[in-house]
């Protein structure tokens, strides 16, 4: 056996083993898997026929020349298919071939057809190769066509990979150069020496590499069903976004499937899952199917397919009991159907759709279509608006006054972020804050707000107006941002703002994270001189020991508790006792959401020493806030020079100033009335207490 025979034998052996292995694994059939299987079959036949030919000729059998001629044609016919097959496999994997019509297919395979035409005329013309009178093989001028065709597919393959390099898994990016480089080395050596046919075996090695890193990568496959998993879906969605493909995205979520996890054997449960999987496959035979998680499948329907029929078939497959070995199982199913990019675009919006379960999903089958999914589009629009605002520093900061009971003056305020977008208009904080947190924008947003607040404190010298603290909300995501304390310190220094002017508000749920990093950052901030307020107290699990251990300077009781207290007597008494308990523990109590005089009297009587709400003022832009505080905190006989604050053209003129002044005076008068009423109640309570003590002594 010659060296070349050994190389061809190795090629055939490697390919045969891989074919057997692929049959054993029994993954779900896809176009890409079909192509890779064909590559292995091609390489097996190439190696097998080469070894068979050499053996036949060496044994001196008759018709050796004819056998050699036929085998050579078979060799080149198979070999000319390899480069387009390798390239086609890659463009199927990275999405370049998806949703392509007939024109793309013709364009892609035309070079291969040219090579095969050259091969077809070669036996009569010796254009690509031939044999001399002694039977020695030689290359003809047409051989260059074969290599130019191979080069075309190689260049296209590299271009396609480069276009999607930021989306493909790192395993792919690392593996492709190695596998492609192996083939290139084999081609070069074969070109240099026709007597050393290394190219086929290097192609077999490259195919094995593709199979192990992509085709049979357990990290991309759901082992139980054989379908691609969430990781593969995520990669493909991003690839399709690169190519701007249109498709229909269908999710099938089984709400109560996990309820049977502990009540039935795993084999029975797996059987149910496979039945559900088969129902989807039968309804969508030509579509991409993924198993997103244990209870969710997703289907990608190409725009070339009949989306309406496939959707209808999937819907009709569910809504009825699933037969198992034990009994019929009722599976509650939610099917969501969205068009890309009309309804959803990014991977994040795909995830949002997959995981969304409407409150009305109590029936056996719930179907959500485009008109039910407008909230996802709204989230995407807000995400884009947030991005624009971060780039352009487009957030506004409004300030809501905080009134102090003991002095009857405005002594603090809360800085509240506002977003007005050129396309969406005003976006409520309740919408954009959650989206900013979910998409990692909250950290940048927080720094922008903090800098705007520091700039306002410095520019208006708020401490001269009697403002002791400015409350700024600090998200748990911000607390865990790297370098937070140092960044805040630099901004303070930039605007010469005293650190004791800043009070960070932290939500009650944040400390429950109980991560050491969280505690370390809190300690660092307090050591720098920042004060902390516990925000929205009463809206989550209330842990008194946690409240006491974090050295909060203020406890802010959520407005919803106060509003509920007006409707329910027990809640009212609970609120009263909560305020008194926290106050007795040495905390400042800030009651949020005070809107009426009755509420003000109640919370101050209960012990709240700081009050915030529309009763005093709505959140105001900094210029209006400054005027409001001056009017509120200054006695009537002290005049305020508005010219020093704002140009008349900006604040709407003298009439607005008069209205603001009247509103501030009215608010102060009512606040003083509330203060007097509270003092009167306190005196009455002390008298009652004194009388009770006298009666007891008697």
PDB file of C-alpha atoms in Angstrom, residues 345-615:
ATOM      1  CA  UNK A 345     -36.913  42.854  17.265  1.00  0.00           C
ATOM      2  CA  UNK A 346     -34.074  42.261  19.725  1.00  0.00           C
ATOM      3  CA  UNK A 347     -33.244  39.060  21.571  1.00  0.00           C
ATOM      4  CA  UNK A 348     -34.410  40.751  24.773  1.00  0.00           C
ATOM      5  CA  UNK A 349     -37.860  41.305  23.283  1.00  0.00           C
ATOM      6  CA  UNK A 350     -37.937  37.652  22.182  1.00  0.00           C
ATOM      7  CA  UNK A 351     -37.177  36.661  25.784  1.00  0.00           C
ATOM      8  CA  UNK A 352     -39.872  39.001  27.062  1.00  0.00           C
ATOM      9  CA  UNK A 353     -42.401  37.377  24.753  1.00  0.00           C
ATOM     10  CA  UNK A 354     -41.345  33.842  25.720  1.00  0.00           C
ATOM     11  CA  UNK A 355     -41.599  34.482  29.448  1.00  0.00           C
ATOM     12  CA  UNK A 356     -44.767  36.596  29.369  1.00  0.00           C
ATOM     13  CA  UNK A 357     -47.785  34.924  30.929  1.00  0.00           C
ATOM     14  CA  UNK A 358     -50.959  37.059  30.973  1.00  0.00           C
ATOM     15  CA  UNK A 359     -53.071  37.151  34.118  1.00  0.00           C
ATOM     16  CA  UNK A 360     -55.970  35.830  32.068  1.00  0.00           C
ATOM     17  CA  UNK A 361     -54.114  32.597  31.202  1.00  0.00           C
ATOM     18  CA  UNK A 362     -56.326  30.382  33.342  1.00  0.00           C
ATOM     19  CA  UNK A 363     -57.960  28.373  30.574  1.00  0.00           C
ATOM     20  CA  UNK A 364     -56.539  25.274  28.935  1.00  0.00           C
ATOM     21  CA  UNK A 365     -55.428  27.294  25.893  1.00  0.00           C
ATOM     22  CA  UNK A 366     -54.547  30.988  25.649  1.00  0.00           C
ATOM     23  CA  UNK A 367     -53.491  32.495  22.323  1.00  0.00           C
ATOM     24  CA  UNK A 368     -51.712  35.847  22.088  1.00  0.00           C
ATOM     25  CA  UNK A 369     -51.280  37.579  18.745  1.00  0.00           C
ATOM     26  CA  UNK A 370     -49.848  40.873  17.540  1.00  0.00           C
ATOM     27  CA  UNK A 371     -52.538  43.081  19.083  1.00  0.00           C
ATOM     28  CA  UNK A 372     -51.887  41.444  22.479  1.00  0.00           C
ATOM     29  CA  UNK A 373     -48.157  42.142  22.367  1.00  0.00           C
ATOM     30  CA  UNK A 374     -47.998  45.917  21.987  1.00  0.00           C
ATOM     31  CA  UNK A 375     -46.341  46.162  25.419  1.00  0.00           C
ATOM     32  CA  UNK A 376     -43.188  44.549  23.984  1.00  0.00           C
ATOM     33  CA  UNK A 377     -42.976  47.131  21.227  1.00  0.00           C
ATOM     34  CA  UNK A 378     -43.521  49.849  23.820  1.00  0.00           C
ATOM     35  CA  UNK A 379     -40.629  48.481  25.901  1.00  0.00           C
ATOM     36  CA  UNK A 380     -38.360  48.517  22.851  1.00  0.00           C
ATOM     37  CA  UNK A 381     -39.335  52.108  22.082  1.00  0.00           C
ATOM     38  CA  UNK A 382     -38.596  53.164  25.658  1.00  0.00           C
ATOM     39  CA  UNK A 383     -35.278  51.335  25.544  1.00  0.00           C
ATOM     40  CA  UNK A 384     -34.322  53.321  22.444  1.00  0.00           C
ATOM     41  CA  UNK A 385     -35.504  56.541  24.111  1.00  0.00           C
ATOM     42  CA  UNK A 386     -33.328  55.746  27.140  1.00  0.00           C
ATOM     43  CA  UNK A 387     -30.350  55.195  24.891  1.00  0.00           C
ATOM     44  CA  UNK A 388     -30.925  58.569  23.208  1.00  0.00           C
ATOM     45  CA  UNK A 389     -31.313  60.280  26.569  1.00  0.00           C
ATOM     46  CA  UNK A 390     -28.109  58.755  27.954  1.00  0.00           C
ATOM     47  CA  UNK A 391     -26.117  59.749  24.872  1.00  0.00           C
ATOM     48  CA  UNK A 392     -27.531  63.284  24.856  1.00  0.00           C
ATOM     49  CA  UNK A 393     -27.808  63.775  28.651  1.00  0.00           C
ATOM     50  CA  UNK A 394     -31.500  64.178  27.959  1.00  0.00           C
ATOM     51  CA  UNK A 395     -32.948  63.479  31.397  1.00  0.00           C
ATOM     52  CA  UNK A 396     -34.563  66.209  33.492  1.00  0.00           C
ATOM     53  CA  UNK A 397     -34.488  66.312  37.280  1.00  0.00           C
ATOM     54  CA  UNK A 398     -37.480  67.604  39.235  1.00  0.00           C
ATOM     55  CA  UNK A 399     -37.470  68.325  42.971  1.00  0.00           C
ATOM     56  CA  UNK A 400     -40.333  67.581  45.370  1.00  0.00           C
ATOM     57  CA  UNK A 401     -40.209  69.534  48.658  1.00  0.00           C
ATOM     58  CA  UNK A 402     -40.060  67.765  52.034  1.00  0.00           C
ATOM     59  CA  UNK A 403     -41.630  69.673  54.925  1.00  0.00           C
ATOM     60  CA  UNK A 404     -40.346  69.510  58.496  1.00  0.00           C
ATOM     61  CA  UNK A 405     -42.917  69.485  61.304  1.00  0.00           C
ATOM     62  CA  UNK A 406     -40.771  71.095  64.007  1.00  0.00           C
ATOM     63  CA  UNK A 407     -39.807  74.172  61.972  1.00  0.00           C
ATOM     64  CA  UNK A 408     -42.758  74.328  59.612  1.00  0.00           C
ATOM     65  CA  UNK A 409     -40.340  74.839  56.720  1.00  0.00           C
ATOM     66  CA  UNK A 410     -39.114  73.026  53.644  1.00  0.00           C
ATOM     67  CA  UNK A 411     -35.791  71.504  54.715  1.00  0.00           C
ATOM     68  CA  UNK A 412     -35.195  68.830  52.091  1.00  0.00           C
ATOM     69  CA  UNK A 413     -36.342  67.549  48.735  1.00  0.00           C
ATOM     70  CA  UNK A 414     -36.335  64.421  46.650  1.00  0.00           C
ATOM     71  CA  UNK A 415     -34.686  64.513  43.218  1.00  0.00           C
ATOM     72  CA  UNK A 416     -36.897  62.716  40.708  1.00  0.00           C
ATOM     73  CA  UNK A 417     -35.815  61.783  37.205  1.00  0.00           C
ATOM     74  CA  UNK A 418     -38.054  62.699  34.281  1.00  0.00           C
ATOM     75  CA  UNK A 419     -37.771  61.648  30.648  1.00  0.00           C
ATOM     76  CA  UNK A 420     -39.214  63.590  27.752  1.00  0.00           C
ATOM     77  CA  UNK A 421     -38.351  62.020  24.411  1.00  0.00           C
ATOM     78  CA  UNK A 422     -38.623  63.749  21.049  1.00  0.00           C
ATOM     79  CA  UNK A 423     -40.442  60.724  19.607  1.00  0.00           C
ATOM     80  CA  UNK A 424     -42.408  59.306  22.544  1.00  0.00           C
ATOM     81  CA  UNK A 425     -43.097  62.480  24.472  1.00  0.00           C
ATOM     82  CA  UNK A 426     -43.254  62.217  28.259  1.00  0.00           C
ATOM     83  CA  UNK A 427     -42.412  58.723  29.548  1.00  0.00           C
ATOM     84  CA  UNK A 428     -43.558  57.929  33.122  1.00  0.00           C
ATOM     85  CA  UNK A 429     -40.787  56.947  35.577  1.00  0.00           C
ATOM     86  CA  UNK A 430     -42.732  53.804  36.425  1.00  0.00           C
ATOM     87  CA  UNK A 431     -42.074  52.643  32.867  1.00  0.00           C
ATOM     88  CA  UNK A 432     -38.546  53.729  32.070  1.00  0.00           C
ATOM     89  CA  UNK A 433     -36.864  52.991  35.435  1.00  0.00           C
ATOM     90  CA  UNK A 434     -37.722  49.277  35.294  1.00  0.00           C
ATOM     91  CA  UNK A 435     -36.594  49.024  31.683  1.00  0.00           C
ATOM     92  CA  UNK A 436     -33.359  50.867  32.486  1.00  0.00           C
ATOM     93  CA  UNK A 437     -32.663  48.402  35.296  1.00  0.00           C
ATOM     94  CA  UNK A 438     -33.463  45.391  33.146  1.00  0.00           C
ATOM     95  CA  UNK A 439     -31.250  46.533  30.276  1.00  0.00           C
ATOM     96  CA  UNK A 440     -28.281  47.726  32.318  1.00  0.00           C
ATOM     97  CA  UNK A 441     -28.819  51.446  31.634  1.00  0.00           C
ATOM     98  CA  UNK A 442     -29.660  52.392  35.209  1.00  0.00           C
ATOM     99  CA  UNK A 443     -26.017  52.921  36.172  1.00  0.00           C
ATOM    100  CA  UNK A 444     -25.389  55.563  33.490  1.00  0.00           C
ATOM    101  CA  UNK A 445     -28.779  57.116  34.207  1.00  0.00           C
ATOM    102  CA  UNK A 446     -27.894  57.324  37.900  1.00  0.00           C
ATOM    103  CA  UNK A 447     -24.620  59.123  37.256  1.00  0.00           C
ATOM    104  CA  UNK A 448     -26.381  61.632  34.989  1.00  0.00           C
ATOM    105  CA  UNK A 449     -28.993  62.372  37.669  1.00  0.00           C
ATOM    106  CA  UNK A 450     -26.370  62.652  40.410  1.00  0.00           C
ATOM    107  CA  UNK A 451     -24.313  65.123  38.390  1.00  0.00           C
ATOM    108  CA  UNK A 452     -27.360  67.235  37.520  1.00  0.00           C
ATOM    109  CA  UNK A 453     -28.332  67.340  41.208  1.00  0.00           C
ATOM    110  CA  UNK A 454     -24.829  68.369  42.286  1.00  0.00           C
ATOM    111  CA  UNK A 455     -24.767  71.042  39.604  1.00  0.00           C
ATOM    112  CA  UNK A 456     -28.118  72.402  40.833  1.00  0.00           C
ATOM    113  CA  UNK A 457     -27.065  72.368  44.500  1.00  0.00           C
ATOM    114  CA  UNK A 458     -23.910  74.283  43.655  1.00  0.00           C
ATOM    115  CA  UNK A 459     -25.468  76.743  41.207  1.00  0.00           C
ATOM    116  CA  UNK A 460     -28.389  77.692  43.479  1.00  0.00           C
ATOM    117  CA  UNK A 461     -26.591  77.234  46.804  1.00  0.00           C
ATOM    118  CA  UNK A 462     -29.542  75.320  48.192  1.00  0.00           C
ATOM    119  CA  UNK A 463     -28.041  75.273  51.681  1.00  0.00           C
ATOM    120  CA  UNK A 464     -28.643  79.046  51.860  1.00  0.00           C
ATOM    121  CA  UNK A 465     -32.359  78.404  51.308  1.00  0.00           C
ATOM    122  CA  UNK A 466     -32.570  76.122  54.323  1.00  0.00           C
ATOM    123  CA  UNK A 467     -32.288  72.878  52.324  1.00  0.00           C
ATOM    124  CA  UNK A 468     -30.309  70.436  54.449  1.00  0.00           C
ATOM    125  CA  UNK A 469     -30.612  67.319  52.293  1.00  0.00           C
ATOM    126  CA  UNK A 470     -31.356  66.281  48.741  1.00  0.00           C
ATOM    127  CA  UNK A 471     -32.716  62.746  48.504  1.00  0.00           C
ATOM    128  CA  UNK A 472     -31.507  60.756  45.465  1.00  0.00           C
ATOM    129  CA  UNK A 473     -32.763  57.284  44.592  1.00  0.00           C
ATOM    130  CA  UNK A 474     -30.039  54.666  44.304  1.00  0.00           C
ATOM    131  CA  UNK A 475     -30.932  51.428  42.544  1.00  0.00           C
ATOM    132  CA  UNK A 476     -29.500  48.107  43.808  1.00  0.00           C
ATOM    133  CA  UNK A 477     -27.957  47.741  40.352  1.00  0.00           C
ATOM    134  CA  UNK A 478     -26.102  51.020  40.871  1.00  0.00           C
ATOM    135  CA  UNK A 479     -24.868  49.892  44.279  1.00  0.00           C
ATOM    136  CA  UNK A 480     -23.192  46.900  42.671  1.00  0.00           C
ATOM    137  CA  UNK A 481     -21.575  48.937  39.889  1.00  0.00           C
ATOM    138  CA  UNK A 482     -17.796  48.876  39.947  1.00  0.00           C
ATOM    139  CA  UNK A 483     -16.160  52.080  41.179  1.00  0.00           C
ATOM    140  CA  UNK A 484     -19.418  53.700  42.323  1.00  0.00           C
ATOM    141  CA  UNK A 485     -18.036  55.453  45.414  1.00  0.00           C
ATOM    142  CA  UNK A 486     -15.019  56.890  43.595  1.00  0.00           C
ATOM    143  CA  UNK A 487     -17.160  58.182  40.744  1.00  0.00           C
ATOM    144  CA  UNK A 488     -19.590  59.879  43.125  1.00  0.00           C
ATOM    145  CA  UNK A 489     -16.723  61.444  45.056  1.00  0.00           C
ATOM    146  CA  UNK A 490     -15.261  62.948  41.864  1.00  0.00           C
ATOM    147  CA  UNK A 491     -18.603  64.501  40.934  1.00  0.00           C
ATOM    148  CA  UNK A 492     -18.997  65.997  44.419  1.00  0.00           C
ATOM    149  CA  UNK A 493     -15.518  67.477  44.185  1.00  0.00           C
ATOM    150  CA  UNK A 494     -16.210  68.840  40.691  1.00  0.00           C
ATOM    151  CA  UNK A 495     -19.147  70.938  41.952  1.00  0.00           C
ATOM    152  CA  UNK A 496     -17.852  71.594  45.494  1.00  0.00           C
ATOM    153  CA  UNK A 497     -20.953  70.038  47.062  1.00  0.00           C
ATOM    154  CA  UNK A 498     -20.734  69.084  50.763  1.00  0.00           C
ATOM    155  CA  UNK A 499     -21.224  65.350  51.149  1.00  0.00           C
ATOM    156  CA  UNK A 500     -23.710  65.903  53.988  1.00  0.00           C
ATOM    157  CA  UNK A 501     -26.100  67.490  51.452  1.00  0.00           C
ATOM    158  CA  UNK A 502     -26.718  64.099  49.822  1.00  0.00           C
ATOM    159  CA  UNK A 503     -29.062  61.452  51.170  1.00  0.00           C
ATOM    160  CA  UNK A 504     -29.338  58.263  49.104  1.00  0.00           C
ATOM    161  CA  UNK A 505     -32.690  56.492  49.066  1.00  0.00           C
ATOM    162  CA  UNK A 506     -32.482  52.698  48.918  1.00  0.00           C
ATOM    163  CA  UNK A 507     -35.547  50.535  48.369  1.00  0.00           C
ATOM    164  CA  UNK A 508     -36.595  48.133  51.087  1.00  0.00           C
ATOM    165  CA  UNK A 509     -36.079  45.101  48.857  1.00  0.00           C
ATOM    166  CA  UNK A 510     -32.468  45.950  48.022  1.00  0.00           C
ATOM    167  CA  UNK A 511     -30.767  44.679  51.210  1.00  0.00           C
ATOM    168  CA  UNK A 512     -32.526  41.327  50.925  1.00  0.00           C
ATOM    169  CA  UNK A 513     -30.007  40.547  48.216  1.00  0.00           C
ATOM    170  CA  UNK A 514     -27.619  39.895  51.154  1.00  0.00           C
ATOM    171  CA  UNK A 515     -24.548  39.960  48.971  1.00  0.00           C
ATOM    172  CA  UNK A 516     -21.309  40.962  50.596  1.00  0.00           C
ATOM    173  CA  UNK A 517     -20.603  43.412  47.760  1.00  0.00           C
ATOM    174  CA  UNK A 518     -23.801  45.265  48.614  1.00  0.00           C
ATOM    175  CA  UNK A 519     -22.839  45.608  52.285  1.00  0.00           C
ATOM    176  CA  UNK A 520     -19.324  46.714  51.398  1.00  0.00           C
ATOM    177  CA  UNK A 521     -20.582  49.501  49.138  1.00  0.00           C
ATOM    178  CA  UNK A 522     -23.057  50.700  51.781  1.00  0.00           C
ATOM    179  CA  UNK A 523     -20.238  50.838  54.330  1.00  0.00           C
ATOM    180  CA  UNK A 524     -18.012  52.723  51.902  1.00  0.00           C
ATOM    181  CA  UNK A 525     -20.701  55.322  51.175  1.00  0.00           C
ATOM    182  CA  UNK A 526     -21.509  55.925  54.843  1.00  0.00           C
ATOM    183  CA  UNK A 527     -17.807  56.182  55.702  1.00  0.00           C
ATOM    184  CA  UNK A 528     -17.507  58.912  53.065  1.00  0.00           C
ATOM    185  CA  UNK A 529     -20.250  60.889  54.832  1.00  0.00           C
ATOM    186  CA  UNK A 530     -23.279  60.058  52.687  1.00  0.00           C
ATOM    187  CA  UNK A 531     -26.537  59.482  54.556  1.00  0.00           C
ATOM    188  CA  UNK A 532     -29.061  56.786  53.692  1.00  0.00           C
ATOM    189  CA  UNK A 533     -32.857  56.706  53.636  1.00  0.00           C
ATOM    190  CA  UNK A 534     -34.916  53.549  53.449  1.00  0.00           C
ATOM    191  CA  UNK A 535     -37.426  54.192  50.672  1.00  0.00           C
ATOM    192  CA  UNK A 536     -40.937  52.763  50.200  1.00  0.00           C
ATOM    193  CA  UNK A 537     -41.045  51.171  53.654  1.00  0.00           C
ATOM    194  CA  UNK A 538     -44.000  48.816  53.992  1.00  0.00           C
ATOM    195  CA  UNK A 539     -44.248  47.691  50.350  1.00  0.00           C
ATOM    196  CA  UNK A 540     -42.080  44.580  50.776  1.00  0.00           C
ATOM    197  CA  UNK A 541     -41.037  42.155  53.493  1.00  0.00           C
ATOM    198  CA  UNK A 542     -40.320  44.418  56.463  1.00  0.00           C
ATOM    199  CA  UNK A 543     -37.374  43.328  58.537  1.00  0.00           C
ATOM    200  CA  UNK A 544     -36.978  45.547  61.610  1.00  0.00           C
ATOM    201  CA  UNK A 545     -33.506  44.217  62.405  1.00  0.00           C
ATOM    202  CA  UNK A 546     -32.443  45.093  58.880  1.00  0.00           C
ATOM    203  CA  UNK A 547     -33.844  48.600  59.283  1.00  0.00           C
ATOM    204  CA  UNK A 548     -31.927  49.111  62.513  1.00  0.00           C
ATOM    205  CA  UNK A 549     -28.649  47.606  61.327  1.00  0.00           C
ATOM    206  CA  UNK A 550     -28.131  49.800  58.262  1.00  0.00           C
ATOM    207  CA  UNK A 551     -27.995  53.179  60.034  1.00  0.00           C
ATOM    208  CA  UNK A 552     -30.687  54.839  57.951  1.00  0.00           C
ATOM    209  CA  UNK A 553     -31.117  58.513  58.734  1.00  0.00           C
ATOM    210  CA  UNK A 554     -34.674  58.509  57.381  1.00  0.00           C
ATOM    211  CA  UNK A 555     -37.373  55.877  57.021  1.00  0.00           C
ATOM    212  CA  UNK A 556     -39.734  56.813  54.186  1.00  0.00           C
ATOM    213  CA  UNK A 557     -43.147  55.194  54.526  1.00  0.00           C
ATOM    214  CA  UNK A 558     -44.740  54.411  51.197  1.00  0.00           C
ATOM    215  CA  UNK A 559     -47.705  56.491  50.066  1.00  0.00           C
ATOM    216  CA  UNK A 560     -49.832  53.423  49.362  1.00  0.00           C
ATOM    217  CA  UNK A 561     -49.880  52.573  53.080  1.00  0.00           C
ATOM    218  CA  UNK A 562     -51.258  56.008  53.931  1.00  0.00           C
ATOM    219  CA  UNK A 563     -53.896  55.858  51.221  1.00  0.00           C
ATOM    220  CA  UNK A 564     -55.003  52.412  52.375  1.00  0.00           C
ATOM    221  CA  UNK A 565     -55.169  53.687  55.962  1.00  0.00           C
ATOM    222  CA  UNK A 566     -57.885  56.142  54.938  1.00  0.00           C
ATOM    223  CA  UNK A 567     -60.075  53.237  53.833  1.00  0.00           C
ATOM    224  CA  UNK A 568     -59.338  50.693  56.542  1.00  0.00           C
ATOM    225  CA  UNK A 569     -59.246  51.360  60.292  1.00  0.00           C
ATOM    226  CA  UNK A 570     -56.910  48.453  61.106  1.00  0.00           C
ATOM    227  CA  UNK A 571     -54.409  49.662  58.500  1.00  0.00           C
ATOM    228  CA  UNK A 572     -54.662  53.138  59.998  1.00  0.00           C
ATOM    229  CA  UNK A 573     -53.814  51.849  63.457  1.00  0.00           C
ATOM    230  CA  UNK A 574     -51.016  49.710  62.036  1.00  0.00           C
ATOM    231  CA  UNK A 575     -49.549  52.745  60.296  1.00  0.00           C
ATOM    232  CA  UNK A 576     -49.787  54.788  63.490  1.00  0.00           C
ATOM    233  CA  UNK A 577     -48.026  52.128  65.565  1.00  0.00           C
ATOM    234  CA  UNK A 578     -45.376  51.619  62.859  1.00  0.00           C
ATOM    235  CA  UNK A 579     -44.522  55.312  62.795  1.00  0.00           C
ATOM    236  CA  UNK A 580     -44.372  55.461  66.575  1.00  0.00           C
ATOM    237  CA  UNK A 581     -42.221  52.322  66.842  1.00  0.00           C
ATOM    238  CA  UNK A 582     -39.724  53.545  64.267  1.00  0.00           C
ATOM    239  CA  UNK A 583     -39.730  57.036  65.781  1.00  0.00           C
ATOM    240  CA  UNK A 584     -39.094  55.676  69.275  1.00  0.00           C
ATOM    241  CA  UNK A 585     -36.128  53.767  67.864  1.00  0.00           C
ATOM    242  CA  UNK A 586     -34.547  57.097  66.952  1.00  0.00           C
ATOM    243  CA  UNK A 587     -35.430  57.295  63.252  1.00  0.00           C
ATOM    244  CA  UNK A 588     -36.628  60.292  61.309  1.00  0.00           C
ATOM    245  CA  UNK A 589     -39.923  59.360  59.683  1.00  0.00           C
ATOM    246  CA  UNK A 590     -40.795  60.726  56.251  1.00  0.00           C
ATOM    247  CA  UNK A 591     -44.371  60.117  55.186  1.00  0.00           C
ATOM    248  CA  UNK A 592     -44.774  60.098  51.424  1.00  0.00           C
ATOM    249  CA  UNK A 593     -47.938  60.791  49.450  1.00  0.00           C
ATOM    250  CA  UNK A 594     -49.627  63.325  51.737  1.00  0.00           C
ATOM    251  CA  UNK A 595     -52.300  65.058  49.678  1.00  0.00           C
ATOM    252  CA  UNK A 596     -54.897  66.401  52.138  1.00  0.00           C
ATOM    253  CA  UNK A 597     -54.959  68.375  55.369  1.00  0.00           C
ATOM    254  CA  UNK A 598     -56.589  65.411  57.104  1.00  0.00           C
ATOM    255  CA  UNK A 599     -53.702  63.148  56.097  1.00  0.00           C
ATOM    256  CA  UNK A 600     -51.173  65.728  57.251  1.00  0.00           C
ATOM    257  CA  UNK A 601     -52.765  66.024  60.693  1.00  0.00           C
ATOM    258  CA  UNK A 602     -52.920  62.250  61.081  1.00  0.00           C
ATOM    259  CA  UNK A 603     -49.290  61.507  60.152  1.00  0.00           C
ATOM    260  CA  UNK A 604     -47.842  64.359  62.179  1.00  0.00           C
ATOM    261  CA  UNK A 605     -49.952  63.326  65.168  1.00  0.00           C
ATOM    262  CA  UNK A 606     -48.644  59.757  64.749  1.00  0.00           C
ATOM    263  CA  UNK A 607     -45.084  61.028  64.925  1.00  0.00           C
ATOM    264  CA  UNK A 608     -43.908  61.667  61.364  1.00  0.00           C
ATOM    265  CA  UNK A 609     -41.507  64.578  61.545  1.00  0.00           C
ATOM    266  CA  UNK A 610     -40.990  64.975  57.784  1.00  0.00           C
ATOM    267  CA  UNK A 611     -43.746  65.037  55.164  1.00  0.00           C
ATOM    268  CA  UNK A 612     -43.659  64.831  51.384  1.00  0.00           C
ATOM    269  CA  UNK A 613     -46.528  64.999  48.934  1.00  0.00           C
ATOM    270  CA  UNK A 614     -48.743  67.019  46.636  1.00  0.00           C
ATOM    271  CA  UNK A 615     -50.330  68.693  49.650  1.00  0.00           C
TER     272      UNK A 615
END
